[in-house]
Amino acid sequence: MDGSSDKNLIILEQLPCCQFDIFLVVYTSKCHSLTFTNNKIANLLCFSSKYLCVAARNLAIHHIFTRHWSYSDITLAAIAVQCGVWTWFKHAFTCLVEVRLSQFTPAKRQSLGHPIFIAVATLHEIIYKHRRIVACKPPELEEHTLDCSNHNRCTSDWAQVWWSGMSQFILDGHNPLLYKEASQRFQKFNFGWMADGCKKKMFEVIRSNKAFGITDKLVEETAVHLEKELIFEPCLSSADNESLGMDE
């Protein structure tokens, strides 16, 4: 009978030793006194998810979540799908959309998986097209404020400064800025003959993020869709919530 003696070992096929080793360390030590590397915790999550070890899986998820800043977004997205973890996927995917496609090497694309990379690439194309539209069409100054003495000049200067500032920021070929950062820099520009009231009014329009709110919503909806399509949590029984040698 497998496991009955040293001569009748339980064979765990396709299990890397590194995953089993960290699992044994966790089970035989005081967890709070251990120092885990990111790779070891990722291995623990893979093992505990595959063999349905509730406490070990919860420990790994908690550790990764509290230190998510130390993991690459590609790693977070990949292990979320591989191990069936919803916790940080949406955050990781949103960050991936902001990464240039040229930075996704073949190895990174393989790690990420075809569906996620295609989704990121598609969103890149949509967002870039939207950027061009926003850059070429400044928010319309529909009604001037009472302190504006020259409406035509004010409207003309607003359009000119938008093209010289905001458009250049969000379409920069070397370092395009996100809308929030671009708008913050843009508000420090000299707006020529624009009245202070008109400037304040248009700054409020910019801060409302109506221009890029549409794409932000699209990214979030795509992340939610991918979660439903790709992430399947393992069926874990609460009765299997074994102790990991942690102090009460």
mmCIF file of C-alpha atoms in Angstrom:
data_model
loop_
_atom_site.group_PDB
_atom_site.id
_atom_site.type_symbol
_atom_site.label_atom_id
_atom_site.label_comp_id
_atom_site.label_asym_id
_atom_site.label_seq_id
_atom_site.Cartn_x
_atom_site.Cartn_y
_atom_site.Cartn_z
ATOM 1 C CA MET A 1 0.000 0.000 0.000
ATOM 2 C CA ASP A 2 1.450 3.392 -0.993
ATOM 3 C CA GLY A 3 2.663 5.366 2.006
ATOM 4 C CA SER A 4 2.600 2.430 4.412
ATOM 5 C CA SER A 5 6.395 2.302 4.703
ATOM 6 C CA ASP A 6 9.630 3.728 3.315
ATOM 7 C CA LYS A 7 9.578 1.016 0.687
ATOM 8 C CA ASN A 8 6.065 1.921 -0.442
ATOM 9 C CA LEU A 9 6.411 5.585 -1.231
ATOM 10 C CA ILE A 10 3.606 7.807 -2.444
ATOM 11 C CA ILE A 11 4.640 8.984 -5.888
ATOM 12 C CA LEU A 12 3.521 12.514 -6.736
ATOM 13 C CA GLU A 13 3.970 12.712 -10.474
ATOM 14 C CA GLN A 14 5.036 15.943 -12.188
ATOM 15 C CA LEU A 15 5.723 17.631 -8.857
ATOM 16 C CA PRO A 16 8.891 19.766 -8.739
ATOM 17 C CA CYS A 17 10.975 19.138 -5.635
ATOM 18 C CA CYS A 18 11.115 22.882 -4.933
ATOM 19 C CA GLN A 19 7.339 22.972 -4.422
ATOM 20 C CA PHE A 20 7.258 20.007 -2.074
ATOM 21 C CA ASP A 21 10.293 21.236 -0.129
ATOM 22 C CA ILE A 22 8.725 24.589 0.758
ATOM 23 C CA PHE A 23 5.509 22.791 1.724
ATOM 24 C CA LEU A 24 7.438 20.589 4.183
ATOM 25 C CA VAL A 25 9.252 23.596 5.618
ATOM 26 C CA VAL A 26 5.964 25.379 6.250
ATOM 27 C CA TYR A 27 4.424 22.342 7.910
ATOM 28 C CA THR A 28 7.349 21.667 10.214
ATOM 29 C CA SER A 29 8.215 25.239 11.241
ATOM 30 C CA LYS A 30 6.764 28.286 12.914
ATOM 31 C CA CYS A 31 5.556 30.218 9.874
ATOM 32 C CA HIS A 32 5.954 33.667 11.356
ATOM 33 C CA SER A 33 9.649 33.025 11.991
ATOM 34 C CA LEU A 34 10.430 31.998 8.400
ATOM 35 C CA THR A 35 11.710 34.193 5.604
ATOM 36 C CA PHE A 36 10.153 33.351 2.256
ATOM 37 C CA THR A 37 11.378 34.409 -1.153
ATOM 38 C CA ASN A 38 8.803 35.275 -3.790
ATOM 39 C CA ASN A 39 9.643 32.154 -5.790
ATOM 40 C CA LYS A 40 9.176 29.898 -2.771
ATOM 41 C CA ILE A 41 5.791 31.389 -1.953
ATOM 42 C CA ALA A 42 4.716 31.029 -5.586
ATOM 43 C CA ASN A 43 5.796 27.376 -5.451
ATOM 44 C CA LEU A 44 3.828 26.898 -2.236
ATOM 45 C CA LEU A 45 0.732 28.382 -3.862
ATOM 46 C CA CYS A 46 1.071 26.071 -6.870
ATOM 47 C CA PHE A 47 1.496 22.993 -4.663
ATOM 48 C CA SER A 48 -1.305 23.820 -2.227
ATOM 49 C CA SER A 49 -3.716 24.643 -5.051
ATOM 50 C CA LYS A 50 -2.966 21.403 -6.892
ATOM 51 C CA TYR A 51 -3.219 19.189 -3.809
ATOM 52 C CA LEU A 52 -6.007 21.183 -2.121
ATOM 53 C CA CYS A 53 -4.170 22.198 1.057
ATOM 54 C CA VAL A 54 -6.370 24.966 2.427
ATOM 55 C CA ALA A 55 -4.158 26.508 5.099
ATOM 56 C CA ALA A 56 -1.026 26.412 2.955
ATOM 57 C CA ARG A 57 -2.892 28.018 0.069
ATOM 58 C CA ASN A 58 -4.345 30.733 2.312
ATOM 59 C CA LEU A 59 -0.895 31.448 3.716
ATOM 60 C CA ALA A 60 0.587 31.797 0.236
ATOM 61 C CA ILE A 61 -2.252 34.021 -1.001
ATOM 62 C CA HIS A 62 -1.970 36.268 2.050
ATOM 63 C CA HIS A 63 1.801 36.570 1.648
ATOM 64 C CA ILE A 64 1.579 37.421 -2.064
ATOM 65 C CA PHE A 65 -1.276 39.879 -1.549
ATOM 66 C CA THR A 66 0.517 41.792 1.207
ATOM 67 C CA ARG A 67 3.703 41.924 -0.889
ATOM 68 C CA HIS A 68 2.167 42.239 -4.351
ATOM 69 C CA TRP A 69 4.343 45.273 -5.064
ATOM 70 C CA SER A 70 7.422 43.004 -5.037
ATOM 71 C CA TYR A 71 6.055 40.754 -7.798
ATOM 72 C CA SER A 72 5.906 41.667 -11.467
ATOM 73 C CA ASP A 73 2.420 42.189 -12.862
ATOM 74 C CA ILE A 74 3.040 39.393 -15.360
ATOM 75 C CA THR A 75 3.866 36.993 -12.534
ATOM 76 C CA LEU A 76 0.788 38.029 -10.563
ATOM 77 C CA ALA A 77 -1.515 37.560 -13.544
ATOM 78 C CA ALA A 78 0.081 34.240 -14.512
ATOM 79 C CA ILE A 79 -0.117 32.619 -11.072
ATOM 80 C CA ALA A 80 -3.640 33.972 -10.578
ATOM 81 C CA VAL A 81 -4.772 31.988 -13.617
ATOM 82 C CA GLN A 82 -2.582 28.965 -12.913
ATOM 83 C CA CYS A 83 -3.646 28.651 -9.271
ATOM 84 C CA GLY A 84 -7.198 29.973 -9.468
ATOM 85 C CA VAL A 85 -6.801 33.178 -7.432
ATOM 86 C CA TRP A 86 -9.075 36.168 -8.004
ATOM 87 C CA THR A 87 -7.562 38.393 -5.313
ATOM 88 C CA TRP A 88 -5.075 40.430 -7.334
ATOM 89 C CA PHE A 89 -5.844 39.605 -10.962
ATOM 90 C CA LYS A 90 -7.795 42.773 -11.790
ATOM 91 C CA HIS A 91 -5.057 44.996 -10.351
ATOM 92 C CA ALA A 92 -2.315 43.122 -12.209
ATOM 93 C CA PHE A 93 -4.200 43.178 -15.515
ATOM 94 C CA THR A 94 -4.889 46.917 -15.247
ATOM 95 C CA CYS A 95 -1.176 47.547 -14.730
ATOM 96 C CA LEU A 96 -0.282 45.310 -17.692
ATOM 97 C CA VAL A 97 -2.386 47.454 -20.014
ATOM 98 C CA GLU A 98 -0.091 50.382 -19.199
ATOM 99 C CA VAL A 99 3.038 48.446 -20.245
ATOM 100 C CA ARG A 100 4.368 48.935 -23.767
ATOM 101 C CA LEU A 101 3.861 45.926 -26.016
ATOM 102 C CA SER A 102 7.544 45.987 -26.979
ATOM 103 C CA GLN A 103 8.388 45.041 -23.388
ATOM 104 C CA PHE A 104 6.510 41.744 -23.661
ATOM 105 C CA THR A 105 9.262 39.319 -24.650
ATOM 106 C CA PRO A 106 8.332 35.877 -26.045
ATOM 107 C CA ALA A 107 9.048 34.377 -22.618
ATOM 108 C CA LYS A 108 6.793 36.908 -20.907
ATOM 109 C CA ARG A 109 4.010 36.341 -23.430
ATOM 110 C CA GLN A 110 4.240 32.605 -22.880
ATOM 111 C CA SER A 111 4.135 33.048 -19.111
ATOM 112 C CA LEU A 112 1.154 35.371 -19.384
ATOM 113 C CA GLY A 113 -0.815 33.151 -21.724
ATOM 114 C CA HIS A 114 -2.317 33.815 -25.151
ATOM 115 C CA PRO A 115 -5.800 35.034 -24.062
ATOM 116 C CA ILE A 116 -4.435 37.642 -21.643
ATOM 117 C CA PHE A 117 -1.786 38.933 -24.037
ATOM 118 C CA ILE A 118 -4.318 39.236 -26.873
ATOM 119 C CA ALA A 119 -6.636 41.161 -24.535
ATOM 120 C CA VAL A 120 -3.800 43.507 -23.540
ATOM 121 C CA ALA A 121 -2.777 44.058 -27.178
ATOM 122 C CA THR A 122 -6.376 44.748 -28.216
ATOM 123 C CA LEU A 123 -6.843 47.277 -25.424
ATOM 124 C CA HIS A 124 -3.577 48.950 -26.400
ATOM 125 C CA GLU A 125 -4.926 49.525 -29.905
ATOM 126 C CA ILE A 126 -8.269 50.841 -28.642
ATOM 127 C CA ILE A 127 -6.668 53.157 -26.083
ATOM 128 C CA TYR A 128 -4.124 54.515 -28.567
ATOM 129 C CA LYS A 129 -6.884 55.304 -31.049
ATOM 130 C CA HIS A 130 -8.829 57.039 -28.292
ATOM 131 C CA ARG A 131 -5.720 59.021 -27.329
ATOM 132 C CA ARG A 132 -5.436 60.361 -30.876
ATOM 133 C CA ILE A 133 -9.077 61.433 -30.813
ATOM 134 C CA VAL A 134 -8.680 63.210 -27.461
ATOM 135 C CA ALA A 135 -5.441 64.850 -28.584
ATOM 136 C CA CYS A 136 -7.012 66.301 -31.725
ATOM 137 C CA LYS A 137 -10.238 67.468 -30.124
ATOM 138 C CA PRO A 138 -9.938 69.519 -26.928
ATOM 139 C CA PRO A 139 -12.927 69.751 -24.571
ATOM 140 C CA GLU A 140 -15.256 72.372 -25.959
ATOM 141 C CA LEU A 141 -15.472 75.707 -24.164
ATOM 142 C CA GLU A 142 -19.222 76.042 -24.574
ATOM 143 C CA GLU A 143 -19.830 79.129 -22.441
ATOM 144 C CA HIS A 144 -17.350 81.750 -21.294
ATOM 145 C CA THR A 145 -17.306 83.127 -17.773
ATOM 146 C CA LEU A 146 -18.139 86.723 -16.867
ATOM 147 C CA ASP A 147 -14.497 87.762 -16.516
ATOM 148 C CA CYS A 148 -13.761 86.784 -20.142
ATOM 149 C CA SER A 149 -13.560 89.910 -22.323
ATOM 150 C CA ASN A 150 -12.558 88.316 -25.642
ATOM 151 C CA HIS A 151 -14.388 85.071 -26.338
ATOM 152 C CA ASN A 152 -12.790 84.380 -29.713
ATOM 153 C CA ARG A 153 -9.255 84.904 -28.440
ATOM 154 C CA CYS A 154 -9.972 82.814 -25.338
ATOM 155 C CA THR A 155 -11.318 79.908 -27.406
ATOM 156 C CA SER A 156 -8.396 80.117 -29.826
ATOM 157 C CA ASP A 157 -5.780 80.130 -27.053
ATOM 158 C CA TRP A 158 -7.465 77.184 -25.316
ATOM 159 C CA ALA A 159 -7.296 75.088 -28.488
ATOM 160 C CA GLN A 160 -3.698 76.134 -29.171
ATOM 161 C CA VAL A 161 -2.441 75.359 -25.675
ATOM 162 C CA TRP A 162 -4.283 72.024 -25.704
ATOM 163 C CA TRP A 163 -2.479 70.990 -28.870
ATOM 164 C CA SER A 164 0.891 72.302 -27.681
ATOM 165 C CA GLY A 165 0.592 70.728 -24.239
ATOM 166 C CA MET A 166 -1.944 67.992 -23.617
ATOM 167 C CA SER A 167 -1.706 66.474 -27.083
ATOM 168 C CA GLN A 168 2.073 66.283 -26.926
ATOM 169 C CA PHE A 169 1.975 64.668 -23.488
ATOM 170 C CA ILE A 170 -0.418 61.846 -24.350
ATOM 171 C CA LEU A 171 0.993 61.180 -27.840
ATOM 172 C CA ASP A 172 4.696 61.439 -27.032
ATOM 173 C CA GLY A 173 6.424 58.725 -29.032
ATOM 174 C CA HIS A 174 9.107 58.086 -26.415
ATOM 175 C CA ASN A 175 7.240 58.563 -23.158
ATOM 176 C CA PRO A 176 3.462 59.011 -23.491
ATOM 177 C CA LEU A 177 1.925 60.074 -20.197
ATOM 178 C CA LEU A 178 -1.205 58.714 -18.606
ATOM 179 C CA TYR A 179 -4.142 61.098 -18.686
ATOM 180 C CA LYS A 180 -3.928 61.988 -14.988
ATOM 181 C CA GLU A 181 -0.238 62.882 -15.074
ATOM 182 C CA ALA A 182 -0.600 64.689 -18.400
ATOM 183 C CA SER A 183 -3.474 66.814 -17.082
ATOM 184 C CA GLN A 184 -1.503 67.755 -13.961
ATOM 185 C CA ARG A 185 1.397 69.019 -16.061
ATOM 186 C CA PHE A 186 -0.922 70.673 -18.544
ATOM 187 C CA GLN A 187 -2.534 72.853 -15.881
ATOM 188 C CA LYS A 188 0.840 74.493 -15.194
ATOM 189 C CA PHE A 189 1.038 75.881 -18.735
ATOM 190 C CA ASN A 190 0.638 79.521 -19.763
ATOM 191 C CA PHE A 191 -2.816 79.886 -21.318
ATOM 192 C CA GLY A 192 -2.308 83.182 -23.074
ATOM 193 C CA TRP A 193 -5.376 85.411 -23.095
ATOM 194 C CA MET A 194 -7.702 82.906 -21.457
ATOM 195 C CA ALA A 195 -9.685 84.352 -18.567
ATOM 196 C CA ASP A 196 -9.069 82.838 -15.129
ATOM 197 C CA GLY A 197 -12.708 81.838 -14.858
ATOM 198 C CA CYS A 198 -12.603 79.997 -18.176
ATOM 199 C CA LYS A 199 -9.399 78.197 -17.204
ATOM 200 C CA LYS A 200 -10.876 77.095 -13.892
ATOM 201 C CA LYS A 201 -13.994 75.872 -15.655
ATOM 202 C CA MET A 202 -12.032 73.796 -18.174
ATOM 203 C CA PHE A 203 -9.711 72.402 -15.493
ATOM 204 C CA GLU A 204 -12.790 71.022 -13.744
ATOM 205 C CA VAL A 205 -13.778 69.310 -16.991
ATOM 206 C CA ILE A 206 -10.312 67.769 -17.273
ATOM 207 C CA ARG A 207 -10.299 66.565 -13.663
ATOM 208 C CA SER A 208 -13.658 64.860 -14.172
ATOM 209 C CA ASN A 209 -11.792 62.395 -16.448
ATOM 210 C CA LYS A 210 -14.669 62.164 -18.894
ATOM 211 C CA ALA A 211 -12.189 61.859 -21.747
ATOM 212 C CA PHE A 212 -10.540 58.650 -20.536
ATOM 213 C CA GLY A 213 -13.252 57.363 -18.234
ATOM 214 C CA ILE A 214 -14.569 55.277 -21.138
ATOM 215 C CA THR A 215 -11.299 53.399 -21.627
ATOM 216 C CA ASP A 216 -10.851 52.897 -17.872
ATOM 217 C CA LYS A 217 -14.253 51.229 -17.759
ATOM 218 C CA LEU A 218 -13.371 49.065 -20.766
ATOM 219 C CA VAL A 219 -10.172 47.845 -19.083
ATOM 220 C CA GLU A 220 -12.090 46.956 -15.928
ATOM 221 C CA GLU A 221 -14.802 45.124 -17.873
ATOM 222 C CA THR A 222 -12.166 43.158 -19.792
ATOM 223 C CA ALA A 223 -10.451 42.158 -16.539
ATOM 224 C CA VAL A 224 -13.754 40.946 -15.092
ATOM 225 C CA HIS A 225 -14.473 38.960 -18.267
ATOM 226 C CA LEU A 226 -11.049 37.295 -18.165
ATOM 227 C CA GLU A 227 -11.525 36.433 -14.500
ATOM 228 C CA LYS A 228 -14.725 34.575 -15.320
ATOM 229 C CA GLU A 229 -13.225 32.834 -18.351
ATOM 230 C CA LEU A 230 -9.790 31.880 -17.031
ATOM 231 C CA ILE A 231 -9.778 31.714 -13.238
ATOM 232 C CA PHE A 232 -11.311 28.691 -11.549
ATOM 233 C CA GLU A 233 -10.833 28.354 -7.818
ATOM 234 C CA PRO A 234 -10.126 24.801 -6.630
ATOM 235 C CA CYS A 235 -12.842 23.112 -4.580
ATOM 236 C CA LEU A 236 -11.449 23.410 -1.077
ATOM 237 C CA SER A 237 -13.197 22.004 1.959
ATOM 238 C CA SER A 238 -13.183 24.146 5.083
ATOM 239 C CA ALA A 239 -12.844 20.932 7.063
ATOM 240 C CA ASP A 240 -9.395 20.515 5.532
ATOM 241 C CA ASN A 241 -8.124 23.705 7.151
ATOM 242 C CA GLU A 242 -5.055 22.015 8.581
ATOM 243 C CA SER A 243 -2.664 23.686 11.002
ATOM 244 C CA LEU A 244 0.658 24.948 9.701
ATOM 245 C CA GLY A 245 2.417 25.023 13.022
ATOM 246 C CA MET A 246 1.555 28.665 13.640
ATOM 247 C CA ASP A 247 1.262 29.964 17.162
ATOM 248 C CA GLU A 248 -2.243 30.684 18.322
#
